[in-house]
mmCIF file of C-alpha atoms in Angstrom:
data_model
loop_
_atom_site.group_PDB
_atom_site.id
_atom_site.type_symbol
_atom_site.label_atom_id
_atom_site.label_comp_id
_atom_site.label_asym_id
_atom_site.label_seq_id
_atom_site.Cartn_x
_atom_site.Cartn_y
_atom_site.Cartn_z
ATOM 1 C CA MET A 1 77.875 109.004 90.665
ATOM 2 C CA GLU A 2 78.169 106.566 87.733
ATOM 3 C CA ASN A 3 80.641 108.920 86.048
ATOM 4 C CA ILE A 4 82.852 108.919 89.144
ATOM 5 C CA LEU A 5 82.798 105.120 89.414
ATOM 6 C CA ASP A 6 83.592 104.746 85.691
ATOM 7 C CA LYS A 7 86.818 106.718 86.161
ATOM 8 C CA LEU A 8 88.145 104.508 88.956
ATOM 9 C CA SER A 9 90.752 101.970 87.894
ATOM 10 C CA SER A 10 90.529 98.328 88.904
ATOM 11 C CA TYR A 11 93.451 99.048 91.257
ATOM 12 C CA ASN A 12 91.471 101.780 93.032
ATOM 13 C CA ILE A 13 88.404 99.578 93.289
ATOM 14 C CA LEU A 14 90.309 96.552 94.604
ATOM 15 C CA ASN A 15 92.729 98.364 96.892
ATOM 16 C CA ASN A 16 90.708 101.338 98.111
ATOM 17 C CA LEU A 17 86.956 100.931 97.684
ATOM 18 C CA LEU A 18 86.662 97.226 98.497
ATOM 19 C CA PRO A 19 88.782 97.275 101.690
ATOM 20 C CA GLY A 20 87.196 100.584 102.752
ATOM 21 C CA GLY A 21 83.694 99.212 102.268
ATOM 22 C CA VAL A 22 84.467 95.957 104.059
ATOM 23 C CA PHE A 23 86.103 97.887 106.911
ATOM 24 C CA CYS A 24 83.029 100.114 107.324
ATOM 25 C CA TYR A 25 80.766 97.058 107.271
ATOM 26 C CA LEU A 26 82.893 95.171 109.806
ATOM 27 C CA MET A 27 83.147 98.214 112.095
ATOM 28 C CA ASP A 28 79.355 98.226 112.294
ATOM 29 C CA PHE A 29 79.011 94.429 112.438
ATOM 30 C CA LEU A 30 81.770 93.770 114.977
ATOM 31 C CA PHE A 31 81.882 96.943 117.073
ATOM 32 C CA LYS A 32 78.522 98.645 116.387
ATOM 33 C CA ILE A 33 80.350 101.722 115.081
ATOM 34 C CA ASN A 34 78.668 103.171 112.001
ATOM 35 C CA LEU A 35 81.043 105.264 109.917
ATOM 36 C CA LEU A 36 78.634 105.993 107.071
ATOM 37 C CA THR A 37 75.996 108.670 106.480
ATOM 38 C CA ASP A 38 72.751 108.901 104.500
ATOM 39 C CA ASP A 39 74.588 110.654 101.641
ATOM 40 C CA ALA A 40 75.803 108.211 98.947
ATOM 41 C CA ILE A 41 78.498 110.552 97.593
ATOM 42 C CA MET A 42 79.814 111.247 101.084
ATOM 43 C CA ASN A 43 79.821 107.492 101.770
ATOM 44 C CA LEU A 44 81.839 106.898 98.610
ATOM 45 C CA CYS A 45 84.382 109.489 99.799
ATOM 46 C CA ILE A 46 84.502 107.983 103.293
ATOM 47 C CA VAL A 47 84.871 104.418 102.021
ATOM 48 C CA TYR A 48 87.536 105.464 99.506
ATOM 49 C CA PHE A 49 89.544 107.441 102.083
ATOM 50 C CA ILE A 50 89.350 104.643 104.655
ATOM 51 C CA GLY A 51 90.416 102.246 101.919
ATOM 52 C CA MET A 52 93.378 104.496 101.102
ATOM 53 C CA ILE A 53 94.410 104.432 104.756
ATOM 54 C CA ILE A 54 94.080 100.647 104.870
ATOM 55 C CA SER A 55 96.036 100.268 101.634
ATOM 56 C CA ARG A 56 98.799 102.518 102.960
ATOM 57 C CA ILE A 57 98.939 100.550 106.225
ATOM 58 C CA GLY A 58 99.440 97.441 104.113
ATOM 59 C CA SER A 59 102.152 99.127 102.064
ATOM 60 C CA ILE A 60 103.977 101.042 104.788
ATOM 61 C CA VAL A 61 103.523 98.737 107.803
ATOM 62 C CA ILE A 62 102.677 95.183 106.706
ATOM 63 C CA GLU A 63 104.899 94.930 103.606
ATOM 64 C CA PRO A 64 108.160 96.095 105.278
ATOM 65 C CA LEU A 65 107.423 93.943 108.330
ATOM 66 C CA PHE A 66 106.898 90.855 106.168
ATOM 67 C CA LYS A 67 110.060 91.678 104.178
ATOM 68 C CA LYS A 68 112.116 92.022 107.367
ATOM 69 C CA MET A 69 110.765 88.694 108.642
ATOM 70 C CA GLY A 70 111.664 87.049 105.328
ATOM 71 C CA PHE A 71 108.011 86.083 104.887
ATOM 72 C CA ILE A 72 107.993 87.704 101.433
ATOM 73 C CA ILE A 73 110.813 88.404 99.003
ATOM 74 C CA PHE A 74 110.318 90.872 96.162
ATOM 75 C CA ALA A 75 111.920 90.807 92.762
ATOM 76 C CA ASP A 76 114.131 93.804 92.021
ATOM 77 C CA TYR A 77 111.880 96.696 90.948
ATOM 78 C CA LYS A 78 113.806 97.266 87.699
ATOM 79 C CA ASP A 79 113.360 93.572 86.845
ATOM 80 C CA TYR A 80 109.645 93.867 87.630
ATOM 81 C CA VAL A 81 109.255 96.833 85.269
ATOM 82 C CA VAL A 82 111.030 95.017 82.426
ATOM 83 C CA ALA A 83 109.177 91.737 83.016
ATOM 84 C CA SER A 84 105.745 93.416 83.263
ATOM 85 C CA LYS A 85 106.266 94.921 79.795
ATOM 86 C CA LYS A 86 106.813 91.436 78.383
ATOM 87 C CA ASP A 87 104.312 89.483 80.494
ATOM 88 C CA PHE A 88 101.076 91.435 80.993
ATOM 89 C CA ASP A 89 99.797 88.884 83.523
ATOM 90 C CA ILE A 90 102.416 90.158 85.978
ATOM 91 C CA LYS A 91 100.464 93.421 86.379
ATOM 92 C CA VAL A 92 97.260 91.476 87.104
ATOM 93 C CA LEU A 93 99.098 89.257 89.574
ATOM 94 C CA SER A 94 100.607 92.346 91.193
ATOM 95 C CA GLU A 95 97.153 93.915 91.565
ATOM 96 C CA THR A 96 95.905 90.737 93.253
ATOM 97 C CA ASN A 97 99.012 90.731 95.423
ATOM 98 C CA ASN A 98 98.289 94.325 96.472
ATOM 99 C CA LEU A 99 94.690 93.359 97.270
ATOM 100 C CA TYR A 100 95.949 90.670 99.658
ATOM 101 C CA ARG A 101 98.265 93.227 101.235
ATOM 102 C CA SER A 102 95.301 95.605 101.631
ATOM 103 C CA ILE A 103 93.225 92.840 103.247
ATOM 104 C CA LEU A 104 96.079 92.309 105.711
ATOM 105 C CA GLY A 105 96.026 96.075 106.348
ATOM 106 C CA LEU A 106 92.258 95.873 106.901
ATOM 107 C CA LEU A 107 92.589 93.064 109.436
ATOM 108 C CA PHE A 108 95.459 94.849 111.174
ATOM 109 C CA SER A 109 93.337 98.037 111.332
ATOM 110 C CA LEU A 110 90.421 96.138 112.875
ATOM 111 C CA LEU A 111 92.798 94.712 115.459
ATOM 112 C CA ILE A 112 94.068 98.213 116.272
ATOM 113 C CA VAL A 113 90.471 99.468 116.650
ATOM 114 C CA LYS A 114 89.662 96.584 118.989
ATOM 115 C CA LEU A 115 92.771 97.277 121.075
ATOM 116 C CA TYR A 116 91.847 100.967 121.190
ATOM 117 C CA LEU A 117 88.328 100.111 122.390
ATOM 118 C CA ILE A 118 89.756 97.883 125.136
ATOM 119 C CA ILE A 119 92.222 100.585 126.224
ATOM 120 C CA ILE A 120 89.651 103.400 126.386
ATOM 121 C CA GLU A 121 87.426 101.212 128.553
ATOM 122 C CA GLN A 122 90.265 101.237 131.087
ATOM 123 C CA CYS A 123 91.387 104.821 130.561
ATOM 124 C CA SER A 124 88.680 107.097 129.180
ATOM 125 C CA CYS A 125 91.054 110.083 129.311
ATOM 126 C CA LEU A 126 92.547 108.852 126.028
ATOM 127 C CA ASN A 127 89.349 109.932 124.256
ATOM 128 C CA LYS A 128 90.477 113.550 124.634
ATOM 129 C CA ILE A 129 93.880 113.070 122.993
ATOM 130 C CA PHE A 130 92.906 110.395 120.475
ATOM 131 C CA PRO A 131 91.983 112.836 117.655
ATOM 132 C CA THR A 132 95.421 114.469 117.875
ATOM 133 C CA ILE A 133 97.209 111.110 117.962
ATOM 134 C CA PHE A 134 95.109 109.890 115.023
ATOM 135 C CA ILE A 135 95.965 112.939 112.895
ATOM 136 C CA ILE A 136 99.673 112.597 113.719
ATOM 137 C CA LEU A 137 99.636 108.893 112.812
ATOM 138 C CA LEU A 138 97.849 109.626 109.515
ATOM 139 C CA PHE A 139 100.383 112.346 108.760
ATOM 140 C CA ILE A 140 103.254 109.933 109.344
ATOM 141 C CA LEU A 141 101.559 107.175 107.335
ATOM 142 C CA PHE A 142 100.983 109.398 104.308
ATOM 143 C CA ALA A 143 104.442 110.996 104.588
ATOM 144 C CA PHE A 144 106.020 107.549 104.289
ATOM 145 C CA SER A 145 103.589 106.684 101.479
ATOM 146 C CA TYR A 146 104.599 109.842 99.642
ATOM 147 C CA ARG A 147 108.272 108.980 100.059
ATOM 148 C CA LYS A 148 107.727 105.414 98.810
ATOM 149 C CA GLN A 149 105.746 106.575 95.765
ATOM 150 C CA THR A 150 108.388 109.203 94.947
ATOM 151 C CA LYS A 151 111.044 106.475 95.094
ATOM 152 C CA TYR A 152 109.061 104.359 92.589
ATOM 153 C CA ILE A 153 108.610 107.303 90.241
ATOM 154 C CA LYS A 154 112.307 108.209 90.481
ATOM 155 C CA SER A 155 113.271 104.613 89.757
ATOM 156 C CA ARG A 156 111.055 104.528 86.651
ATOM 157 C CA VAL A 157 112.408 107.879 85.423
ATOM 158 C CA GLU A 158 115.988 106.723 85.915
ATOM 159 C CA LYS A 159 115.252 103.494 84.036
ATOM 160 C CA VAL A 160 113.824 105.396 81.061
ATOM 161 C CA LYS A 161 116.720 107.860 81.203
ATOM 162 C CA GLY A 162 119.195 104.965 81.198
ATOM 163 C CA GLU A 163 117.457 103.370 78.201
ATOM 164 C CA ARG A 164 117.448 106.694 76.351
ATOM 165 C CA GLU A 165 121.159 107.231 77.054
ATOM 166 C CA ALA A 166 121.947 103.668 75.922
ATOM 167 C CA VAL A 167 120.133 104.273 72.620
ATOM 168 C CA ALA A 168 121.934 107.619 72.183
ATOM 169 C CA ASP A 169 125.305 105.912 72.796
ATOM 170 C CA GLU A 170 124.488 103.271 70.178
ATOM 171 C CA HIS A 171 123.789 105.971 67.599
ATOM 172 C CA SER A 172 126.989 107.904 68.398
#
């Protein structure tokens, strides 16, 4: 167990484990729904996966919504990459920023759970289709997450390629 925890980055701890653990605690505290088991390793997996979902909700739902509203404005990603190489505090600030986004995702998720609980009180038939809807929503969430991550990777590759070509042109 210690070996597993040692390999987790601060990003994974702040943006997956912490929100996942707080979510599990608040589900029990607020709604009397216990998501955990007696198995510590299984609990770590559950908390981490729930945290991943919460983090992705923050990234795929909250972030674009706040951007559209003009509530947040990002620097150009290429500028961020260049600046973070020169100012190492930017990466720390970005990690903290992502934590806040994950906390917003956590609160949004709790709100969705509460709304779901209110709705199924009125229409218990939704209990039968909820697992299917939940799987479909998770599929969509992670598909958009995959697309967003691929875009970041592509952008970084293109930046390095552009730098390499610029150096090659200088030596020609």
